[in-house]
């Protein structure tokens, strides 16, 4: 099964420190794109999880989508689309011409040159203009009027191949410097290509302004969520523990996260599984219902090719399919070491059992112990006890045979006036080991990992012992009941590794009679099912119909979602990060919890530049893209001078950013984002309920992220007004909003335009004066939600 993969950082992109602290997540979003409707199933998602480097203070994304996916094929943004951006680019070249004292034949290099707008705004004649742009669709337009055009990613090798090693007087990187997976190599190559008297200019989003103005385009589960592997509730999971990942094997927990949360939780109920309750942004692996439908108890593959994808919990629907992995039969263990369980300092110690062989017979014994066993006696002299019915003599005999092979003798006790017998064996080391392996008390019973991941024959014997002791098998029916939720989840997953799926359901407490006395039961769980695969597992000879409501596929089951609902929650939520970025919740695969990879403060930017022999000698702050830095850098041995005014500007920026060296500032920022999102989404929902027509204005790349983060789809947004003809007739990825021309949008005369490229709002406001005169209003989602008439 082709599961989308992404790259995860374990060290900082700039300083390579491993002191990375999770900050917050905006969820798992589609990589920004505008698509044909039939291509939706081909799109790729990536998490937007922010982490903070405690060493160099760089705020950055934890995961990386391939650059080739983002930039080399078809890139939608055009520098020359808005007058605001064209004026800003002209401002850059005007200042460069003065600072760099350009003259004929000087090389001016623009990295990420897009459609070539910046390079064409230089006024000095006969400059050697070089554009570097990987997007293939921009090549024809991007090379117009340029001396050289490199239709590839920036590397010193690509540059030297085109320019024969000639160095540039000016290098610019505008609005793209924060997209580098390897910024060290990027800057090192720039330093190599820059003349001794050259200037490098980078313009990038201002981190402080982003935080101050809420400019952005998940901790995810309740603390009592059970994580199989080390079999703990999520709040108790720690770094170094293990969980079961998407491939049915153990994965290491690399970090844990926890914070206060107040808001909606999404409750997802798949058929046969326990509910999954997650924050709206948490990614869950599914196959969408468009690909597979369950009709008349027969599963139909609607399209002919389907793949699982990561979808936010809030975007899941009834009829989608969650993914349940089949455990691997691959962990071969011949025996288990009991040395640490032999307490030589205890009273009455004698040579104990040093190892426990793991065979089909002892696996059956472990299953029987979980079903019918407990540890009795004193702490220093415990014994193993099996409680059986007096008619279960064959089970007693098999227990006797197994312990005899280990060198131990059983004893049998018959309590007065009861139809039961207690089979006991004194083996202190094994008693202590069993407590560690499977827990103590019925509510704490669990299956050890060496069984969950054992070879197939060992697993089968264990399951047969478990069900022989505590299960019910009659005719087609296979049934198991337990007061341990962990055990219930494990049994379901373990049995599924043989090709059959038992449905699991919660049983409320009820009154029952035990040993002649009324007892109020506790919470419990039952598993039931029937299928040919289950019949084979339990050596049943009858025929059964196929399991109709799940879809076995390679190493997975696809299980349909019955219901999706919301509930309000005010409390703590948790998340974990694992080595393969997945774990199981209710046995369904979920993710740990595209835009820019780095968010630079001046301090983190200066750290990077200095590392490669570049010195920032001037800085400007402008309002492009909601607030940007424009930094001017020289070689450390350069003849380029710094003015006193420039030194003051740098000192002022450093002072303003002194609070950005701690992650707390970013957590406050996230809380403001969530509050702002709620206000906007609630307003749109209320207006839509009144019958108002709401359109997007400006289907931008950042806008795609905003739509997904806000959960605004074609169910509430009618269409998107867009200037670029290339996008007309296409759809916003993940939210499926159709893009049309501005002319068509004006004819439709919607009640509201939701402005996605909000940094250019003033220009758009003036452009739509006629529409506003008819009563139209703008919804501006960021930096602060507002309605503008």
PDB file of C-alpha atoms in Angstrom, residues 337-598:
ATOM      1  CA  UNK A 337      15.505 -14.297  30.435  1.00  0.00           C
ATOM      2  CA  UNK A 338      14.256 -14.519  34.045  1.00  0.00           C
ATOM      3  CA  UNK A 339      17.542 -13.643  35.770  1.00  0.00           C
ATOM      4  CA  UNK A 340      16.345 -10.291  37.090  1.00  0.00           C
ATOM      5  CA  UNK A 341      13.235 -11.940  38.537  1.00  0.00           C
ATOM      6  CA  UNK A 342      15.271 -14.303  40.743  1.00  0.00           C
ATOM      7  CA  UNK A 343      15.705 -12.546  44.068  1.00  0.00           C
ATOM      8  CA  UNK A 344      18.665 -14.198  45.680  1.00  0.00           C
ATOM      9  CA  UNK A 345      18.393 -11.930  48.740  1.00  0.00           C
ATOM     10  CA  UNK A 346      14.826 -13.004  49.562  1.00  0.00           C
ATOM     11  CA  UNK A 347      14.006 -15.334  52.462  1.00  0.00           C
ATOM     12  CA  UNK A 348      14.092 -19.017  51.540  1.00  0.00           C
ATOM     13  CA  UNK A 349      15.687 -18.421  48.121  1.00  0.00           C
ATOM     14  CA  UNK A 350      16.695 -21.509  46.185  1.00  0.00           C
ATOM     15  CA  UNK A 351      17.861 -21.876  42.619  1.00  0.00           C
ATOM     16  CA  UNK A 352      15.015 -20.550  40.498  1.00  0.00           C
ATOM     17  CA  UNK A 353      13.949 -20.714  36.857  1.00  0.00           C
ATOM     18  CA  UNK A 354      16.506 -18.745  34.816  1.00  0.00           C
ATOM     19  CA  UNK A 355      14.701 -18.708  31.480  1.00  0.00           C
ATOM     20  CA  UNK A 356      11.232 -19.320  30.122  1.00  0.00           C
ATOM     21  CA  UNK A 357      11.164 -21.110  26.749  1.00  0.00           C
ATOM     22  CA  UNK A 358       8.785 -19.564  24.217  1.00  0.00           C
ATOM     23  CA  UNK A 359       7.153 -22.468  22.396  1.00  0.00           C
ATOM     24  CA  UNK A 360       3.674 -23.182  21.111  1.00  0.00           C
ATOM     25  CA  UNK A 361       2.881 -24.934  24.412  1.00  0.00           C
ATOM     26  CA  UNK A 362       4.150 -22.123  26.676  1.00  0.00           C
ATOM     27  CA  UNK A 363       2.414 -19.559  24.441  1.00  0.00           C
ATOM     28  CA  UNK A 364      -0.849 -21.442  25.029  1.00  0.00           C
ATOM     29  CA  UNK A 365      -0.046 -21.356  28.775  1.00  0.00           C
ATOM     30  CA  UNK A 366       0.406 -17.558  28.676  1.00  0.00           C
ATOM     31  CA  UNK A 367      -2.945 -17.185  26.925  1.00  0.00           C
ATOM     32  CA  UNK A 368      -4.577 -19.389  29.549  1.00  0.00           C
ATOM     33  CA  UNK A 369      -2.927 -17.383  32.341  1.00  0.00           C
ATOM     34  CA  UNK A 370      -4.308 -14.076  31.024  1.00  0.00           C
ATOM     35  CA  UNK A 371      -7.744 -15.678  30.828  1.00  0.00           C
ATOM     36  CA  UNK A 372      -7.860 -17.605  34.100  1.00  0.00           C
ATOM     37  CA  UNK A 373      -4.729 -16.840  36.076  1.00  0.00           C
ATOM     38  CA  UNK A 374      -3.544 -14.571  38.865  1.00  0.00           C
ATOM     39  CA  UNK A 375      -0.638 -14.356  41.312  1.00  0.00           C
ATOM     40  CA  UNK A 376      -1.299 -15.381  44.900  1.00  0.00           C
ATOM     41  CA  UNK A 377       0.766 -15.786  48.061  1.00  0.00           C
ATOM     42  CA  UNK A 378       3.190 -13.414  49.757  1.00  0.00           C
ATOM     43  CA  UNK A 379       5.572 -10.952  48.117  1.00  0.00           C
ATOM     44  CA  UNK A 380       8.626 -13.100  48.885  1.00  0.00           C
ATOM     45  CA  UNK A 381       6.861 -16.380  48.154  1.00  0.00           C
ATOM     46  CA  UNK A 382       4.335 -15.899  45.336  1.00  0.00           C
ATOM     47  CA  UNK A 383       2.635 -18.648  43.387  1.00  0.00           C
ATOM     48  CA  UNK A 384       0.834 -18.880  40.044  1.00  0.00           C
ATOM     49  CA  UNK A 385      -2.866 -19.741  40.247  1.00  0.00           C
ATOM     50  CA  UNK A 386      -5.333 -20.835  37.532  1.00  0.00           C
ATOM     51  CA  UNK A 387      -9.036 -20.844  38.460  1.00  0.00           C
ATOM     52  CA  UNK A 388     -10.863 -23.501  36.404  1.00  0.00           C
ATOM     53  CA  UNK A 389     -14.224 -25.253  36.414  1.00  0.00           C
ATOM     54  CA  UNK A 390     -14.083 -28.752  37.858  1.00  0.00           C
ATOM     55  CA  UNK A 391     -15.075 -30.093  34.427  1.00  0.00           C
ATOM     56  CA  UNK A 392     -12.013 -28.515  32.756  1.00  0.00           C
ATOM     57  CA  UNK A 393      -9.779 -31.497  33.536  1.00  0.00           C
ATOM     58  CA  UNK A 394      -8.135 -31.465  30.101  1.00  0.00           C
ATOM     59  CA  UNK A 395      -6.947 -27.905  30.683  1.00  0.00           C
ATOM     60  CA  UNK A 396      -5.596 -28.885  34.124  1.00  0.00           C
ATOM     61  CA  UNK A 397      -3.767 -31.811  32.564  1.00  0.00           C
ATOM     62  CA  UNK A 398      -2.167 -29.623  29.875  1.00  0.00           C
ATOM     63  CA  UNK A 399      -1.027 -27.066  32.478  1.00  0.00           C
ATOM     64  CA  UNK A 400       0.485 -29.923  34.494  1.00  0.00           C
ATOM     65  CA  UNK A 401       2.373 -31.257  31.470  1.00  0.00           C
ATOM     66  CA  UNK A 402       3.828 -27.856  30.575  1.00  0.00           C
ATOM     67  CA  UNK A 403       5.049 -27.105  34.106  1.00  0.00           C
ATOM     68  CA  UNK A 404       6.451 -30.610  34.441  1.00  0.00           C
ATOM     69  CA  UNK A 405       8.591 -29.911  31.370  1.00  0.00           C
ATOM     70  CA  UNK A 406       9.961 -26.880  33.222  1.00  0.00           C
ATOM     71  CA  UNK A 407      10.731 -28.930  36.333  1.00  0.00           C
ATOM     72  CA  UNK A 408       7.771 -27.811  38.446  1.00  0.00           C
ATOM     73  CA  UNK A 409       4.886 -29.713  40.039  1.00  0.00           C
ATOM     74  CA  UNK A 410       1.360 -28.354  40.265  1.00  0.00           C
ATOM     75  CA  UNK A 411      -1.078 -28.711  43.158  1.00  0.00           C
ATOM     76  CA  UNK A 412      -4.860 -28.549  42.973  1.00  0.00           C
ATOM     77  CA  UNK A 413      -7.136 -26.941  45.570  1.00  0.00           C
ATOM     78  CA  UNK A 414     -10.918 -27.483  45.607  1.00  0.00           C
ATOM     79  CA  UNK A 415     -12.705 -24.659  47.503  1.00  0.00           C
ATOM     80  CA  UNK A 416     -15.693 -25.685  49.622  1.00  0.00           C
ATOM     81  CA  UNK A 417     -19.165 -25.608  48.079  1.00  0.00           C
ATOM     82  CA  UNK A 418     -17.905 -24.389  44.680  1.00  0.00           C
ATOM     83  CA  UNK A 419     -17.707 -25.969  41.249  1.00  0.00           C
ATOM     84  CA  UNK A 420     -14.214 -24.671  40.702  1.00  0.00           C
ATOM     85  CA  UNK A 421     -10.661 -25.804  41.233  1.00  0.00           C
ATOM     86  CA  UNK A 422      -7.476 -23.790  41.657  1.00  0.00           C
ATOM     87  CA  UNK A 423      -4.372 -25.101  39.932  1.00  0.00           C
ATOM     88  CA  UNK A 424      -1.240 -23.741  41.615  1.00  0.00           C
ATOM     89  CA  UNK A 425       2.481 -23.827  41.018  1.00  0.00           C
ATOM     90  CA  UNK A 426       5.176 -22.149  43.062  1.00  0.00           C
ATOM     91  CA  UNK A 427       7.748 -20.457  40.819  1.00  0.00           C
ATOM     92  CA  UNK A 428       8.698 -17.062  42.215  1.00  0.00           C
ATOM     93  CA  UNK A 429      10.734 -15.874  39.223  1.00  0.00           C
ATOM     94  CA  UNK A 430       7.986 -16.691  36.725  1.00  0.00           C
ATOM     95  CA  UNK A 431       5.364 -15.179  39.052  1.00  0.00           C
ATOM     96  CA  UNK A 432       7.224 -11.862  39.056  1.00  0.00           C
ATOM     97  CA  UNK A 433       7.815 -12.061  35.310  1.00  0.00           C
ATOM     98  CA  UNK A 434       4.119 -12.658  34.629  1.00  0.00           C
ATOM     99  CA  UNK A 435       3.220  -9.585  36.678  1.00  0.00           C
ATOM    100  CA  UNK A 436       5.591  -7.509  34.536  1.00  0.00           C
ATOM    101  CA  UNK A 437       4.569  -9.085  31.233  1.00  0.00           C
ATOM    102  CA  UNK A 438       0.789  -9.176  31.539  1.00  0.00           C
ATOM    103  CA  UNK A 439      -0.102  -6.941  34.501  1.00  0.00           C
ATOM    104  CA  UNK A 440      -1.840  -7.651  37.772  1.00  0.00           C
ATOM    105  CA  UNK A 441      -5.603  -7.698  38.222  1.00  0.00           C
ATOM    106  CA  UNK A 442      -8.252  -8.367  35.588  1.00  0.00           C
ATOM    107  CA  UNK A 443      -8.576  -4.691  34.587  1.00  0.00           C
ATOM    108  CA  UNK A 444      -4.837  -4.388  33.980  1.00  0.00           C
ATOM    109  CA  UNK A 445      -4.269  -7.529  31.920  1.00  0.00           C
ATOM    110  CA  UNK A 446      -2.357  -7.080  28.654  1.00  0.00           C
ATOM    111  CA  UNK A 447      -0.503  -9.101  26.034  1.00  0.00           C
ATOM    112  CA  UNK A 448       3.299  -8.733  26.027  1.00  0.00           C
ATOM    113  CA  UNK A 449       4.973  -7.467  22.856  1.00  0.00           C
ATOM    114  CA  UNK A 450       6.946 -10.674  22.431  1.00  0.00           C
ATOM    115  CA  UNK A 451       3.588 -12.348  21.776  1.00  0.00           C
ATOM    116  CA  UNK A 452       2.067  -9.522  19.694  1.00  0.00           C
ATOM    117  CA  UNK A 453       5.020  -9.675  17.288  1.00  0.00           C
ATOM    118  CA  UNK A 454       5.844 -13.389  17.573  1.00  0.00           C
ATOM    119  CA  UNK A 455       5.932 -15.902  14.707  1.00  0.00           C
ATOM    120  CA  UNK A 456       2.520 -17.004  13.484  1.00  0.00           C
ATOM    121  CA  UNK A 457       2.465 -20.394  15.234  1.00  0.00           C
ATOM    122  CA  UNK A 458       3.279 -18.830  18.607  1.00  0.00           C
ATOM    123  CA  UNK A 459       0.521 -16.248  18.183  1.00  0.00           C
ATOM    124  CA  UNK A 460      -2.011 -18.860  17.181  1.00  0.00           C
ATOM    125  CA  UNK A 461      -1.288 -21.035  20.229  1.00  0.00           C
ATOM    126  CA  UNK A 462      -1.533 -18.003  22.501  1.00  0.00           C
ATOM    127  CA  UNK A 463      -4.902 -16.981  21.039  1.00  0.00           C
ATOM    128  CA  UNK A 464      -6.241 -20.506  21.394  1.00  0.00           C
ATOM    129  CA  UNK A 465      -5.191 -20.601  25.058  1.00  0.00           C
ATOM    130  CA  UNK A 466      -6.767 -17.194  25.682  1.00  0.00           C
ATOM    131  CA  UNK A 467     -10.093 -18.124  24.089  1.00  0.00           C
ATOM    132  CA  UNK A 468     -10.142 -21.632  25.561  1.00  0.00           C
ATOM    133  CA  UNK A 469      -9.918 -20.043  28.972  1.00  0.00           C
ATOM    134  CA  UNK A 470     -12.126 -16.969  28.617  1.00  0.00           C
ATOM    135  CA  UNK A 471     -13.728 -17.026  25.190  1.00  0.00           C
ATOM    136  CA  UNK A 472     -16.917 -18.400  23.723  1.00  0.00           C
ATOM    137  CA  UNK A 473     -16.947 -20.280  20.441  1.00  0.00           C
ATOM    138  CA  UNK A 474     -20.115 -21.910  19.200  1.00  0.00           C
ATOM    139  CA  UNK A 475     -21.230 -22.455  15.653  1.00  0.00           C
ATOM    140  CA  UNK A 476     -20.318 -19.354  13.687  1.00  0.00           C
ATOM    141  CA  UNK A 477     -19.962 -17.166  16.777  1.00  0.00           C
ATOM    142  CA  UNK A 478     -16.616 -16.183  18.249  1.00  0.00           C
ATOM    143  CA  UNK A 479     -16.861 -14.086  21.394  1.00  0.00           C
ATOM    144  CA  UNK A 480     -14.468 -12.672  23.993  1.00  0.00           C
ATOM    145  CA  UNK A 481     -15.238 -10.487  27.025  1.00  0.00           C
ATOM    146  CA  UNK A 482     -12.736  -8.587  29.201  1.00  0.00           C
ATOM    147  CA  UNK A 483     -12.621  -5.779  31.743  1.00  0.00           C
ATOM    148  CA  UNK A 484      -9.260  -4.603  30.352  1.00  0.00           C
ATOM    149  CA  UNK A 485      -9.565  -2.115  27.495  1.00  0.00           C
ATOM    150  CA  UNK A 486      -5.899  -2.549  26.614  1.00  0.00           C
ATOM    151  CA  UNK A 487      -6.388  -6.296  26.342  1.00  0.00           C
ATOM    152  CA  UNK A 488      -9.500  -5.855  24.193  1.00  0.00           C
ATOM    153  CA  UNK A 489      -7.631  -3.622  21.741  1.00  0.00           C
ATOM    154  CA  UNK A 490      -4.689  -6.013  21.673  1.00  0.00           C
ATOM    155  CA  UNK A 491      -6.849  -9.077  21.061  1.00  0.00           C
ATOM    156  CA  UNK A 492      -8.554  -7.319  18.163  1.00  0.00           C
ATOM    157  CA  UNK A 493      -5.215  -6.371  16.611  1.00  0.00           C
ATOM    158  CA  UNK A 494      -3.634  -9.767  17.278  1.00  0.00           C
ATOM    159  CA  UNK A 495      -6.509 -11.714  15.733  1.00  0.00           C
ATOM    160  CA  UNK A 496      -6.510  -9.323  12.744  1.00  0.00           C
ATOM    161  CA  UNK A 497      -2.958 -10.409  11.908  1.00  0.00           C
ATOM    162  CA  UNK A 498      -4.467 -13.756  10.833  1.00  0.00           C
ATOM    163  CA  UNK A 499      -6.834 -12.136   8.342  1.00  0.00           C
ATOM    164  CA  UNK A 500     -10.004 -11.824  10.411  1.00  0.00           C
ATOM    165  CA  UNK A 501     -11.378  -8.846  12.299  1.00  0.00           C
ATOM    166  CA  UNK A 502     -13.338  -9.080  15.539  1.00  0.00           C
ATOM    167  CA  UNK A 503     -15.671  -6.193  16.234  1.00  0.00           C
ATOM    168  CA  UNK A 504     -15.112  -4.483  19.585  1.00  0.00           C
ATOM    169  CA  UNK A 505     -17.803  -2.780  21.646  1.00  0.00           C
ATOM    170  CA  UNK A 506     -18.100  -1.202  25.073  1.00  0.00           C
ATOM    171  CA  UNK A 507     -20.313  -2.846  27.721  1.00  0.00           C
ATOM    172  CA  UNK A 508     -21.763  -0.632  30.432  1.00  0.00           C
ATOM    173  CA  UNK A 509     -21.602  -1.803  34.068  1.00  0.00           C
ATOM    174  CA  UNK A 510     -24.458  -4.107  35.016  1.00  0.00           C
ATOM    175  CA  UNK A 511     -25.573  -6.253  37.947  1.00  0.00           C
ATOM    176  CA  UNK A 512     -24.534  -9.897  37.917  1.00  0.00           C
ATOM    177  CA  UNK A 513     -24.269 -12.884  40.290  1.00  0.00           C
ATOM    178  CA  UNK A 514     -20.790 -14.199  41.138  1.00  0.00           C
ATOM    179  CA  UNK A 515     -20.428 -17.141  43.527  1.00  0.00           C
ATOM    180  CA  UNK A 516     -24.028 -16.651  44.591  1.00  0.00           C
ATOM    181  CA  UNK A 517     -23.628 -12.974  45.476  1.00  0.00           C
ATOM    182  CA  UNK A 518     -24.917  -9.890  43.589  1.00  0.00           C
ATOM    183  CA  UNK A 519     -22.077  -7.817  42.178  1.00  0.00           C
ATOM    184  CA  UNK A 520     -22.018  -4.542  40.226  1.00  0.00           C
ATOM    185  CA  UNK A 521     -19.721  -5.102  37.275  1.00  0.00           C
ATOM    186  CA  UNK A 522     -17.229  -2.539  36.001  1.00  0.00           C
ATOM    187  CA  UNK A 523     -16.713  -1.183  32.497  1.00  0.00           C
ATOM    188  CA  UNK A 524     -15.906  -3.972  30.076  1.00  0.00           C
ATOM    189  CA  UNK A 525     -15.422  -4.707  26.395  1.00  0.00           C
ATOM    190  CA  UNK A 526     -16.557  -7.553  24.205  1.00  0.00           C
ATOM    191  CA  UNK A 527     -15.226  -8.793  20.882  1.00  0.00           C
ATOM    192  CA  UNK A 528     -17.344 -10.713  18.414  1.00  0.00           C
ATOM    193  CA  UNK A 529     -17.070 -11.824  14.827  1.00  0.00           C
ATOM    194  CA  UNK A 530     -17.294 -14.480  12.180  1.00  0.00           C
ATOM    195  CA  UNK A 531     -15.406 -15.018   8.938  1.00  0.00           C
ATOM    196  CA  UNK A 532     -13.584 -17.803   7.072  1.00  0.00           C
ATOM    197  CA  UNK A 533     -10.293 -16.440   8.388  1.00  0.00           C
ATOM    198  CA  UNK A 534     -11.508 -16.609  11.987  1.00  0.00           C
ATOM    199  CA  UNK A 535     -12.782 -20.134  11.411  1.00  0.00           C
ATOM    200  CA  UNK A 536      -9.325 -21.188  10.257  1.00  0.00           C
ATOM    201  CA  UNK A 537      -7.683 -19.546  13.257  1.00  0.00           C
ATOM    202  CA  UNK A 538      -9.853 -21.451  15.715  1.00  0.00           C
ATOM    203  CA  UNK A 539      -9.835 -24.689  13.698  1.00  0.00           C
ATOM    204  CA  UNK A 540     -13.579 -24.568  13.093  1.00  0.00           C
ATOM    205  CA  UNK A 541     -14.928 -26.877  10.404  1.00  0.00           C
ATOM    206  CA  UNK A 542     -18.092 -25.010   9.502  1.00  0.00           C
ATOM    207  CA  UNK A 543     -18.514 -22.632   6.589  1.00  0.00           C
ATOM    208  CA  UNK A 544     -19.164 -18.934   7.070  1.00  0.00           C
ATOM    209  CA  UNK A 545     -19.933 -16.090   4.742  1.00  0.00           C
ATOM    210  CA  UNK A 546     -17.252 -13.592   3.888  1.00  0.00           C
ATOM    211  CA  UNK A 547     -16.600 -10.685   6.216  1.00  0.00           C
ATOM    212  CA  UNK A 548     -18.541  -8.126   4.208  1.00  0.00           C
ATOM    213  CA  UNK A 549     -17.939  -4.802   5.858  1.00  0.00           C
ATOM    214  CA  UNK A 550     -14.163  -4.532   5.871  1.00  0.00           C
ATOM    215  CA  UNK A 551     -11.733  -4.589   3.001  1.00  0.00           C
ATOM    216  CA  UNK A 552      -8.551  -6.668   3.494  1.00  0.00           C
ATOM    217  CA  UNK A 553      -5.775  -5.211   1.372  1.00  0.00           C
ATOM    218  CA  UNK A 554      -2.168  -6.447   1.580  1.00  0.00           C
ATOM    219  CA  UNK A 555      -0.994  -5.728   5.150  1.00  0.00           C
ATOM    220  CA  UNK A 556      -4.026  -3.671   6.174  1.00  0.00           C
ATOM    221  CA  UNK A 557      -7.735  -3.640   6.756  1.00  0.00           C
ATOM    222  CA  UNK A 558      -9.868  -0.773   5.514  1.00  0.00           C
ATOM    223  CA  UNK A 559     -12.739  -0.246   7.951  1.00  0.00           C
ATOM    224  CA  UNK A 560     -15.699   2.047   7.153  1.00  0.00           C
ATOM    225  CA  UNK A 561     -16.592   5.042   9.312  1.00  0.00           C
ATOM    226  CA  UNK A 562     -20.166   4.902  10.625  1.00  0.00           C
ATOM    227  CA  UNK A 563     -20.434   8.311  12.252  1.00  0.00           C
ATOM    228  CA  UNK A 564     -18.542  11.589  12.704  1.00  0.00           C
ATOM    229  CA  UNK A 565     -19.602  14.137  15.316  1.00  0.00           C
ATOM    230  CA  UNK A 566     -18.279  17.001  17.436  1.00  0.00           C
ATOM    231  CA  UNK A 567     -18.082  17.482  21.165  1.00  0.00           C
ATOM    232  CA  UNK A 568     -16.804  20.382  23.261  1.00  0.00           C
ATOM    233  CA  UNK A 569     -13.766  19.714  25.430  1.00  0.00           C
ATOM    234  CA  UNK A 570     -11.914  21.768  28.013  1.00  0.00           C
ATOM    235  CA  UNK A 571      -8.849  19.997  29.356  1.00  0.00           C
ATOM    236  CA  UNK A 572      -5.432  18.622  28.525  1.00  0.00           C
ATOM    237  CA  UNK A 573      -4.565  17.117  25.133  1.00  0.00           C
ATOM    238  CA  UNK A 574      -1.477  15.091  24.278  1.00  0.00           C
ATOM    239  CA  UNK A 575       0.492  13.923  21.285  1.00  0.00           C
ATOM    240  CA  UNK A 576       3.557  11.790  20.711  1.00  0.00           C
ATOM    241  CA  UNK A 577       6.134  11.700  17.955  1.00  0.00           C
ATOM    242  CA  UNK A 578       7.422   8.309  16.849  1.00  0.00           C
ATOM    243  CA  UNK A 579      10.243   7.150  14.627  1.00  0.00           C
ATOM    244  CA  UNK A 580       7.905   6.477  11.681  1.00  0.00           C
ATOM    245  CA  UNK A 581       5.545   9.378  12.503  1.00  0.00           C
ATOM    246  CA  UNK A 582       2.556   7.160  13.195  1.00  0.00           C
ATOM    247  CA  UNK A 583       0.860   5.228  15.981  1.00  0.00           C
ATOM    248  CA  UNK A 584      -2.492   3.589  16.611  1.00  0.00           C
ATOM    249  CA  UNK A 585      -5.583   5.009  18.278  1.00  0.00           C
ATOM    250  CA  UNK A 586      -8.397   2.465  18.631  1.00  0.00           C
ATOM    251  CA  UNK A 587      -6.220   0.346  16.285  1.00  0.00           C
ATOM    252  CA  UNK A 588      -6.541   2.881  13.438  1.00  0.00           C
ATOM    253  CA  UNK A 589      -3.423   4.555  12.068  1.00  0.00           C
ATOM    254  CA  UNK A 590      -2.938   8.214  13.002  1.00  0.00           C
ATOM    255  CA  UNK A 591      -0.060  10.611  12.375  1.00  0.00           C
ATOM    256  CA  UNK A 592       2.152  12.408  14.858  1.00  0.00           C
ATOM    257  CA  UNK A 593       0.801  15.482  14.561  1.00  0.00           C
ATOM    258  CA  UNK A 594       4.575  22.985   3.112  1.00  0.00           C
ATOM    259  CA  UNK A 595       4.584  26.395   3.395  1.00  0.00           C
ATOM    260  CA  UNK A 596       7.864  27.832   4.663  1.00  0.00           C
ATOM    261  CA  UNK A 597      10.384  25.504   6.288  1.00  0.00           C
ATOM    262  CA  UNK A 598      12.038  28.195   8.418  1.00  0.00           C
TER     263      UNK A 598
END
